[in-house]
Amino acid sequence: MKKFKAITGAFIFCLVCLSCTDRESAFKEYIEREDWDSLLQMYDTSSDSLRANEISYIDIALAAKGELAERAFNYLQGGPACLFPDWHLQEWEAEILTDIYYQAGHIALAQRMAFEADVCYAPEHSNRMLKRLVQTNIIYCNWPIAEKYICILEKEGGKWRDWATAQREFLNRQDLVEQNEEYGIKKRCIPDENFISLDRGIVADLKDIIKANPEHRNTVEILGVYYLLALDFGVFKEFLDEYYGTEILPELPRSFAEAACMLSEETPGYWKTVGVGASTYREYVDFKNRMSAGLSLDKYRGTYWVYVMKMNTR
């Protein structure tokens, strides 16, 4: 009997390991293909066992779909370091950073982190990082450098060969770059020639990018979510006061509206001034009442309010 239990336990352990391995394999495959829908479908929005890199790629996937500020708190967030992790010279950190910077329209840092990540693979290359280096150099109209990486991908890039060859049409054609749906809007995110990456910090950089290209919605959403993850309510209010009602932020996505309700604790009626609906504010009042009474908050799972509650009770 003991032997049977031991064998059974070992079998279950193997199944768990296999499941983890399968998920890790699928996770990497979806990132490689930029299949953001499939990546998001892997995760239970209420899961409390996500690794930091998984949370980061959930945020990247949501940003790529234009849904970060609407759906970020549907998933268990781990603070601002999951959106912008510190870089300790690890390739996985640089890979996350190049992806979130690219989504934010920070082309300079997206390029730098792709280069740093690729260097970590030396003497081999990361084809995905080479792809990012092609993209960013095309956006910057650095034709010889872009062509260098295109040549490497054409030679060694496997499934990326055809993609790399297709990028040749942009070489020496700034007009085509500016007309391209992806490259054009990213190119307009580049501030003037006096811009020095991280000279005044990531927040200042993102504000410069917003100023350069108010149409790039991901930049303003990533900045706002960054403030919310950090529970920086004072700065978030300044953010709303500056951008709400302009072409940059004509209306508030879900998490911003929920945070505006919380700001109304210090500034009564503030929610009305930033276009939050009365039904959302009533839900916030109900959330507070339920929390005070110790009642279930399941109906508010996925709200920014629950994130704040959990972060404040850690």
mmCIF file of C-alpha atoms in Angstrom:
data_model
loop_
_atom_site.group_PDB
_atom_site.id
_atom_site.type_symbol
_atom_site.label_atom_id
_atom_site.label_comp_id
_atom_site.label_asym_id
_atom_site.label_seq_id
_atom_site.Cartn_x
_atom_site.Cartn_y
_atom_site.Cartn_z
ATOM 1 C CA MET A 1 0.000 0.000 0.000
ATOM 2 C CA LYS A 2 2.804 2.403 0.911
ATOM 3 C CA LYS A 3 4.562 1.540 -2.341
ATOM 4 C CA PHE A 4 1.331 2.257 -4.269
ATOM 5 C CA LYS A 5 0.970 5.646 -2.573
ATOM 6 C CA ALA A 6 4.571 6.498 -3.359
ATOM 7 C CA ILE A 7 4.116 5.557 -7.024
ATOM 8 C CA THR A 8 0.844 7.503 -7.182
ATOM 9 C CA GLY A 9 2.494 10.535 -5.613
ATOM 10 C CA ALA A 10 5.362 10.377 -8.069
ATOM 11 C CA PHE A 11 2.910 10.065 -10.968
ATOM 12 C CA ILE A 12 0.946 13.130 -9.833
ATOM 13 C CA PHE A 13 4.189 15.066 -9.392
ATOM 14 C CA CYS A 14 5.207 14.136 -12.957
ATOM 15 C CA LEU A 15 1.825 15.279 -14.270
ATOM 16 C CA VAL A 16 2.182 18.624 -12.488
ATOM 17 C CA CYS A 17 5.682 19.081 -13.893
ATOM 18 C CA LEU A 18 4.464 18.128 -17.351
ATOM 19 C CA SER A 19 1.607 20.621 -17.057
ATOM 20 C CA CYS A 20 4.029 23.382 -16.018
ATOM 21 C CA THR A 21 6.366 22.452 -18.855
ATOM 22 C CA ASP A 22 3.512 22.473 -21.362
ATOM 23 C CA ARG A 23 2.332 25.881 -20.155
ATOM 24 C CA GLU A 24 5.852 27.286 -20.315
ATOM 25 C CA SER A 25 6.266 25.943 -23.844
ATOM 26 C CA ALA A 26 2.934 27.410 -24.958
ATOM 27 C CA PHE A 27 3.754 30.699 -23.231
ATOM 28 C CA LYS A 28 7.015 31.036 -25.170
ATOM 29 C CA GLU A 29 5.374 29.994 -28.434
ATOM 30 C CA TYR A 30 2.611 32.608 -28.126
ATOM 31 C CA ILE A 31 5.162 35.331 -27.384
ATOM 32 C CA GLU A 32 7.252 34.234 -30.360
ATOM 33 C CA ARG A 33 4.200 34.418 -32.641
ATOM 34 C CA GLU A 34 2.830 37.518 -30.890
ATOM 35 C CA ASP A 35 -0.391 35.554 -30.493
ATOM 36 C CA TRP A 36 -1.696 37.728 -27.698
ATOM 37 C CA ASP A 37 -5.244 36.321 -27.681
ATOM 38 C CA SER A 38 -4.011 32.777 -27.072
ATOM 39 C CA LEU A 39 -1.603 33.959 -24.390
ATOM 40 C CA LEU A 40 -4.391 35.708 -22.482
ATOM 41 C CA GLN A 41 -6.655 32.676 -22.778
ATOM 42 C CA MET A 42 -4.082 30.608 -20.864
ATOM 43 C CA TYR A 43 -4.746 32.417 -17.614
ATOM 44 C CA ASP A 44 -7.518 32.444 -15.075
ATOM 45 C CA THR A 45 -8.087 36.102 -14.317
ATOM 46 C CA SER A 46 -8.354 35.322 -10.597
ATOM 47 C CA SER A 47 -5.145 33.276 -10.415
ATOM 48 C CA ASP A 48 -2.871 34.062 -7.495
ATOM 49 C CA SER A 49 0.054 31.939 -8.689
ATOM 50 C CA LEU A 50 1.367 33.914 -11.653
ATOM 51 C CA ARG A 51 5.075 34.493 -12.035
ATOM 52 C CA ALA A 52 6.346 38.023 -12.534
ATOM 53 C CA ASN A 53 7.235 37.445 -16.196
ATOM 54 C CA GLU A 54 3.757 36.027 -16.861
ATOM 55 C CA ILE A 55 2.126 39.139 -15.411
ATOM 56 C CA SER A 56 4.448 41.287 -17.519
ATOM 57 C CA TYR A 57 3.426 39.513 -20.702
ATOM 58 C CA ILE A 58 -0.243 39.682 -19.796
ATOM 59 C CA ASP A 59 0.216 43.465 -19.626
ATOM 60 C CA ILE A 60 2.148 43.495 -22.911
ATOM 61 C CA ALA A 61 -0.574 41.408 -24.578
ATOM 62 C CA LEU A 62 -3.288 43.741 -23.316
ATOM 63 C CA ALA A 63 -1.324 46.779 -24.505
ATOM 64 C CA ALA A 64 -0.813 45.183 -27.930
ATOM 65 C CA LYS A 65 -4.591 44.756 -28.150
ATOM 66 C CA GLY A 66 -5.208 48.333 -26.965
ATOM 67 C CA GLU A 67 -6.929 47.072 -23.798
ATOM 68 C CA LEU A 68 -4.425 47.614 -20.986
ATOM 69 C CA ALA A 69 -6.250 50.355 -19.076
ATOM 70 C CA GLU A 70 -9.560 48.603 -19.625
ATOM 71 C CA ARG A 71 -8.610 45.090 -18.494
ATOM 72 C CA ALA A 72 -5.301 45.176 -16.584
ATOM 73 C CA PHE A 73 -6.897 44.600 -13.185
ATOM 74 C CA ASN A 74 -8.902 41.630 -14.414
ATOM 75 C CA TYR A 75 -5.618 39.842 -13.746
ATOM 76 C CA LEU A 76 -3.698 39.653 -10.499
ATOM 77 C CA GLN A 77 -1.192 42.480 -10.871
ATOM 78 C CA GLY A 78 2.058 42.536 -8.940
ATOM 79 C CA GLY A 79 2.925 46.226 -8.781
ATOM 80 C CA PRO A 80 4.767 48.602 -11.135
ATOM 81 C CA ALA A 81 7.807 46.317 -11.425
ATOM 82 C CA CYS A 82 5.712 43.875 -13.450
ATOM 83 C CA LEU A 83 5.052 46.579 -16.035
ATOM 84 C CA PHE A 84 8.603 47.948 -16.068
ATOM 85 C CA PRO A 85 10.865 45.348 -14.424
ATOM 86 C CA ASP A 86 14.309 46.333 -13.247
ATOM 87 C CA TRP A 87 17.039 45.200 -15.588
ATOM 88 C CA HIS A 88 19.746 43.035 -14.006
ATOM 89 C CA LEU A 89 21.484 42.110 -17.265
ATOM 90 C CA GLN A 90 19.188 39.106 -17.743
ATOM 91 C CA GLU A 91 17.902 38.381 -21.238
ATOM 92 C CA TRP A 92 14.314 37.716 -20.091
ATOM 93 C CA GLU A 93 14.155 41.126 -18.416
ATOM 94 C CA ALA A 94 15.472 42.842 -21.547
ATOM 95 C CA GLU A 95 12.955 40.917 -23.676
ATOM 96 C CA ILE A 96 10.065 42.088 -21.505
ATOM 97 C CA LEU A 97 11.362 45.644 -21.551
ATOM 98 C CA THR A 98 11.809 45.795 -25.330
ATOM 99 C CA ASP A 99 8.213 44.622 -25.748
ATOM 100 C CA ILE A 100 6.620 47.041 -23.282
ATOM 101 C CA TYR A 101 8.737 49.945 -24.547
ATOM 102 C CA TYR A 102 7.732 49.147 -28.125
ATOM 103 C CA GLN A 103 4.075 49.125 -27.112
ATOM 104 C CA ALA A 104 4.618 52.437 -25.311
ATOM 105 C CA GLY A 105 6.158 53.986 -28.422
ATOM 106 C CA HIS A 106 9.549 54.364 -26.744
ATOM 107 C CA ILE A 107 11.512 53.288 -29.806
ATOM 108 C CA ALA A 108 14.944 54.201 -28.422
ATOM 109 C CA LEU A 109 14.623 51.960 -25.368
ATOM 110 C CA ALA A 110 12.863 49.222 -27.332
ATOM 111 C CA GLN A 111 15.892 49.152 -29.623
ATOM 112 C CA ARG A 112 18.424 49.231 -26.799
ATOM 113 C CA MET A 113 16.769 46.414 -24.850
ATOM 114 C CA ALA A 114 16.459 44.267 -27.985
ATOM 115 C CA PHE A 115 20.179 44.720 -28.591
ATOM 116 C CA GLU A 116 21.025 43.893 -24.965
ATOM 117 C CA ALA A 117 18.818 40.788 -25.043
ATOM 118 C CA ASP A 118 20.390 39.579 -28.289
ATOM 119 C CA VAL A 119 23.883 40.069 -26.858
ATOM 120 C CA CYS A 120 22.938 37.690 -24.028
ATOM 121 C CA TYR A 121 22.474 34.927 -26.614
ATOM 122 C CA ALA A 122 25.967 35.379 -28.109
ATOM 123 C CA PRO A 123 27.488 33.753 -30.069
ATOM 124 C CA GLU A 124 23.968 32.829 -31.270
ATOM 125 C CA HIS A 125 21.124 35.251 -31.979
ATOM 126 C CA SER A 126 17.545 35.622 -30.821
ATOM 127 C CA ASN A 127 15.490 35.859 -33.999
ATOM 128 C CA ARG A 128 12.732 37.689 -32.166
ATOM 129 C CA MET A 129 15.176 40.313 -30.935
ATOM 130 C CA LEU A 130 16.644 40.606 -34.438
ATOM 131 C CA LYS A 131 13.113 41.266 -35.667
ATOM 132 C CA ARG A 132 12.759 44.093 -33.137
ATOM 133 C CA LEU A 133 16.108 45.524 -34.263
ATOM 134 C CA VAL A 134 14.900 45.487 -37.867
ATOM 135 C CA GLN A 135 11.659 47.214 -36.832
ATOM 136 C CA THR A 136 13.276 49.942 -34.755
ATOM 137 C CA ASN A 137 16.009 50.699 -37.266
ATOM 138 C CA ILE A 138 13.427 50.977 -40.047
ATOM 139 C CA ILE A 139 11.427 53.360 -37.865
ATOM 140 C CA TYR A 140 14.572 55.426 -37.303
ATOM 141 C CA CYS A 141 15.404 55.159 -41.034
ATOM 142 C CA ASN A 142 18.795 53.686 -40.175
ATOM 143 C CA TRP A 143 18.917 51.824 -43.483
ATOM 144 C CA PRO A 144 22.378 50.149 -43.354
ATOM 145 C CA ILE A 145 21.814 48.837 -39.828
ATOM 146 C CA ALA A 146 18.299 47.651 -40.657
ATOM 147 C CA GLU A 147 19.653 45.829 -43.700
ATOM 148 C CA LYS A 148 22.374 44.198 -41.615
ATOM 149 C CA TYR A 149 19.803 42.594 -39.352
ATOM 150 C CA ILE A 150 17.582 41.711 -42.317
ATOM 151 C CA CYS A 151 20.524 39.829 -43.844
ATOM 152 C CA ILE A 152 21.123 37.877 -40.626
ATOM 153 C CA LEU A 153 17.462 36.877 -40.440
ATOM 154 C CA GLU A 154 17.402 35.909 -44.104
ATOM 155 C CA LYS A 155 20.379 33.651 -43.462
ATOM 156 C CA GLU A 156 19.609 32.252 -40.014
ATOM 157 C CA GLY A 157 16.086 33.295 -39.147
ATOM 158 C CA GLY A 158 14.122 30.192 -40.119
ATOM 159 C CA LYS A 159 10.457 31.159 -40.111
ATOM 160 C CA TRP A 160 11.429 34.853 -39.967
ATOM 161 C CA ARG A 161 13.184 34.763 -43.353
ATOM 162 C CA ASP A 162 10.164 35.709 -45.426
ATOM 163 C CA TRP A 163 9.200 38.442 -42.968
ATOM 164 C CA ALA A 164 12.754 39.851 -43.107
ATOM 165 C CA THR A 165 12.793 39.887 -46.900
ATOM 166 C CA ALA A 166 9.434 41.688 -46.938
ATOM 167 C CA GLN A 167 10.968 44.503 -44.861
ATOM 168 C CA ARG A 168 13.378 45.323 -47.675
ATOM 169 C CA GLU A 169 10.687 47.375 -49.375
ATOM 170 C CA PHE A 170 11.064 49.992 -46.604
ATOM 171 C CA LEU A 171 14.810 50.469 -47.066
ATOM 172 C CA ASN A 172 15.602 53.967 -48.320
ATOM 173 C CA ARG A 173 11.853 54.690 -48.494
ATOM 174 C CA GLN A 174 10.970 56.990 -45.611
ATOM 175 C CA ASP A 175 7.675 57.743 -47.342
ATOM 176 C CA LEU A 176 6.653 54.068 -47.111
ATOM 177 C CA VAL A 177 7.694 53.936 -43.457
ATOM 178 C CA GLU A 178 5.515 56.934 -42.649
ATOM 179 C CA GLN A 179 2.558 55.477 -44.550
ATOM 180 C CA ASN A 180 2.791 52.038 -42.926
ATOM 181 C CA GLU A 181 0.145 51.432 -40.257
ATOM 182 C CA GLU A 182 2.586 50.084 -37.660
ATOM 183 C CA TYR A 183 5.793 51.917 -38.480
ATOM 184 C CA GLY A 184 4.193 55.266 -39.215
ATOM 185 C CA ILE A 185 2.503 55.756 -35.843
ATOM 186 C CA LYS A 186 5.621 54.525 -34.016
ATOM 187 C CA LYS A 187 7.812 56.926 -35.985
ATOM 188 C CA ARG A 188 5.622 59.842 -34.917
ATOM 189 C CA CYS A 189 6.308 58.845 -31.292
ATOM 190 C CA ILE A 190 9.967 59.833 -31.585
ATOM 191 C CA PRO A 191 10.520 63.193 -29.826
ATOM 192 C CA ASP A 192 12.879 65.826 -31.242
ATOM 193 C CA GLU A 193 16.624 65.388 -31.556
ATOM 194 C CA ASN A 194 17.238 66.742 -28.044
ATOM 195 C CA PHE A 195 15.535 63.715 -26.488
ATOM 196 C CA ILE A 196 17.858 61.585 -24.331
ATOM 197 C CA SER A 197 16.346 58.312 -23.094
ATOM 198 C CA LEU A 198 15.866 58.101 -19.297
ATOM 199 C CA ASP A 199 17.701 61.407 -18.796
ATOM 200 C CA ARG A 200 14.812 62.452 -16.505
ATOM 201 C CA GLY A 201 13.263 59.022 -15.887
ATOM 202 C CA ILE A 202 10.687 56.854 -17.629
ATOM 203 C CA VAL A 203 7.724 59.056 -16.645
ATOM 204 C CA ALA A 204 9.266 62.130 -18.271
ATOM 205 C CA ASP A 205 10.104 60.053 -21.344
ATOM 206 C CA LEU A 206 6.525 58.841 -21.707
ATOM 207 C CA LYS A 207 5.225 62.395 -21.348
ATOM 208 C CA ASP A 208 7.578 63.526 -24.117
ATOM 209 C CA ILE A 209 6.281 60.725 -26.329
ATOM 210 C CA ILE A 210 2.674 61.696 -25.572
ATOM 211 C CA LYS A 211 3.500 65.272 -26.551
ATOM 212 C CA ALA A 212 5.175 64.093 -29.766
ATOM 213 C CA ASN A 213 2.272 61.822 -30.753
ATOM 214 C CA PRO A 214 -1.016 62.390 -28.889
ATOM 215 C CA GLU A 215 -2.654 59.767 -31.130
ATOM 216 C CA HIS A 216 -0.577 56.913 -29.699
ATOM 217 C CA ARG A 217 -3.104 55.816 -27.107
ATOM 218 C CA ASN A 218 -0.921 53.070 -25.624
ATOM 219 C CA THR A 219 1.580 55.590 -24.257
ATOM 220 C CA VAL A 220 -0.960 57.435 -22.140
ATOM 221 C CA GLU A 221 -2.593 54.176 -20.998
ATOM 222 C CA ILE A 222 0.726 52.638 -19.971
ATOM 223 C CA LEU A 223 1.671 55.790 -18.059
ATOM 224 C CA GLY A 224 -1.681 55.906 -16.281
ATOM 225 C CA VAL A 225 -1.598 52.205 -15.380
ATOM 226 C CA TYR A 226 1.960 52.664 -14.103
ATOM 227 C CA TYR A 227 0.695 55.313 -11.657
ATOM 228 C CA LEU A 228 -2.188 53.070 -10.602
ATOM 229 C CA LEU A 229 0.043 50.051 -10.016
ATOM 230 C CA ALA A 230 2.232 52.228 -7.794
ATOM 231 C CA LEU A 231 -0.834 53.508 -5.872
ATOM 232 C CA ASP A 232 0.382 57.029 -6.667
ATOM 233 C CA PHE A 233 -2.986 58.763 -6.385
ATOM 234 C CA GLY A 234 -1.721 62.330 -6.165
ATOM 235 C CA VAL A 235 0.263 62.056 -9.385
ATOM 236 C CA PHE A 236 -2.566 60.126 -11.052
ATOM 237 C CA LYS A 237 -4.970 63.000 -10.299
ATOM 238 C CA GLU A 238 -2.500 65.435 -11.873
ATOM 239 C CA PHE A 239 -2.354 63.079 -14.849
ATOM 240 C CA LEU A 240 -6.155 63.111 -15.238
ATOM 241 C CA ASP A 241 -6.333 66.879 -14.752
ATOM 242 C CA GLU A 242 -3.759 67.358 -17.509
ATOM 243 C CA TYR A 243 -5.019 64.886 -20.090
ATOM 244 C CA TYR A 244 -8.711 64.158 -19.547
ATOM 245 C CA GLY A 245 -10.967 65.763 -22.127
ATOM 246 C CA THR A 246 -8.133 66.371 -24.582
ATOM 247 C CA GLU A 247 -7.366 64.433 -27.755
ATOM 248 C CA ILE A 248 -4.921 62.420 -25.653
ATOM 249 C CA LEU A 249 -7.559 61.082 -23.253
ATOM 250 C CA PRO A 250 -11.052 62.034 -24.440
ATOM 251 C CA GLU A 251 -12.723 59.553 -22.071
ATOM 252 C CA LEU A 252 -11.616 57.322 -19.221
ATOM 253 C CA PRO A 253 -11.075 53.581 -19.606
ATOM 254 C CA ARG A 254 -12.392 51.349 -16.848
ATOM 255 C CA SER A 255 -9.438 51.341 -14.430
ATOM 256 C CA PHE A 256 -8.998 55.122 -14.716
ATOM 257 C CA ALA A 257 -12.693 55.659 -13.969
ATOM 258 C CA GLU A 258 -12.509 53.364 -10.935
ATOM 259 C CA ALA A 259 -9.480 55.250 -9.639
ATOM 260 C CA ALA A 260 -11.321 58.553 -10.153
ATOM 261 C CA CYS A 261 -14.057 57.266 -7.823
ATOM 262 C CA MET A 262 -11.418 56.699 -5.155
ATOM 263 C CA LEU A 263 -10.014 60.180 -5.708
ATOM 264 C CA SER A 264 -13.465 61.514 -4.827
ATOM 265 C CA GLU A 265 -12.773 60.572 -1.203
ATOM 266 C CA GLU A 266 -10.404 63.539 -0.990
ATOM 267 C CA THR A 267 -12.138 65.703 -3.594
ATOM 268 C CA PRO A 268 -15.902 65.118 -3.299
ATOM 269 C CA GLY A 269 -17.650 64.926 -6.632
ATOM 270 C CA TYR A 270 -14.385 64.602 -8.544
ATOM 271 C CA TRP A 271 -15.740 61.600 -10.449
ATOM 272 C CA LYS A 272 -18.291 63.857 -12.146
ATOM 273 C CA THR A 273 -15.617 66.231 -13.447
ATOM 274 C CA VAL A 274 -13.858 63.469 -15.405
ATOM 275 C CA GLY A 275 -16.900 61.912 -16.988
ATOM 276 C CA VAL A 276 -17.399 58.889 -14.736
ATOM 277 C CA GLY A 277 -20.926 57.518 -14.933
ATOM 278 C CA ALA A 278 -23.187 57.568 -11.887
ATOM 279 C CA SER A 279 -23.588 53.775 -12.085
ATOM 280 C CA THR A 280 -19.815 53.303 -11.678
ATOM 281 C CA TYR A 281 -19.738 55.573 -8.658
ATOM 282 C CA ARG A 282 -22.698 53.717 -7.106
ATOM 283 C CA GLU A 283 -20.769 50.473 -7.549
ATOM 284 C CA TYR A 284 -17.823 52.030 -5.731
ATOM 285 C CA VAL A 285 -20.059 53.061 -2.827
ATOM 286 C CA ASP A 286 -21.480 49.533 -2.699
ATOM 287 C CA PHE A 287 -17.949 48.101 -2.779
ATOM 288 C CA LYS A 288 -16.957 50.234 0.235
ATOM 289 C CA ASN A 289 -20.100 49.265 2.142
ATOM 290 C CA ARG A 290 -19.543 45.575 1.481
ATOM 291 C CA MET A 291 -15.911 45.816 2.514
ATOM 292 C CA SER A 292 -16.851 47.605 5.766
ATOM 293 C CA ALA A 293 -19.467 44.970 6.530
ATOM 294 C CA GLY A 294 -17.140 42.070 5.751
ATOM 295 C CA LEU A 295 -19.363 40.862 2.913
ATOM 296 C CA SER A 296 -18.219 39.035 -0.199
ATOM 297 C CA LEU A 297 -16.505 41.179 -2.806
ATOM 298 C CA ASP A 298 -16.638 38.554 -5.557
ATOM 299 C CA LYS A 299 -18.856 40.725 -7.748
ATOM 300 C CA TYR A 300 -16.053 43.316 -7.819
ATOM 301 C CA ARG A 301 -13.286 40.913 -8.754
ATOM 302 C CA GLY A 302 -11.303 42.484 -11.577
ATOM 303 C CA THR A 303 -11.730 46.060 -10.377
ATOM 304 C CA TYR A 304 -8.975 48.460 -9.430
ATOM 305 C CA TRP A 305 -10.624 48.745 -6.032
ATOM 306 C CA VAL A 306 -9.828 45.105 -5.198
ATOM 307 C CA TYR A 307 -6.221 45.581 -6.348
ATOM 308 C CA VAL A 308 -5.807 48.538 -3.964
ATOM 309 C CA MET A 309 -7.404 46.597 -1.110
ATOM 310 C CA LYS A 310 -5.078 43.626 -1.630
ATOM 311 C CA MET A 311 -1.959 45.794 -1.949
ATOM 312 C CA ASN A 312 -2.835 47.651 1.251
ATOM 313 C CA THR A 313 -3.355 44.439 3.226
ATOM 314 C CA ARG A 314 -0.072 42.760 2.230
#
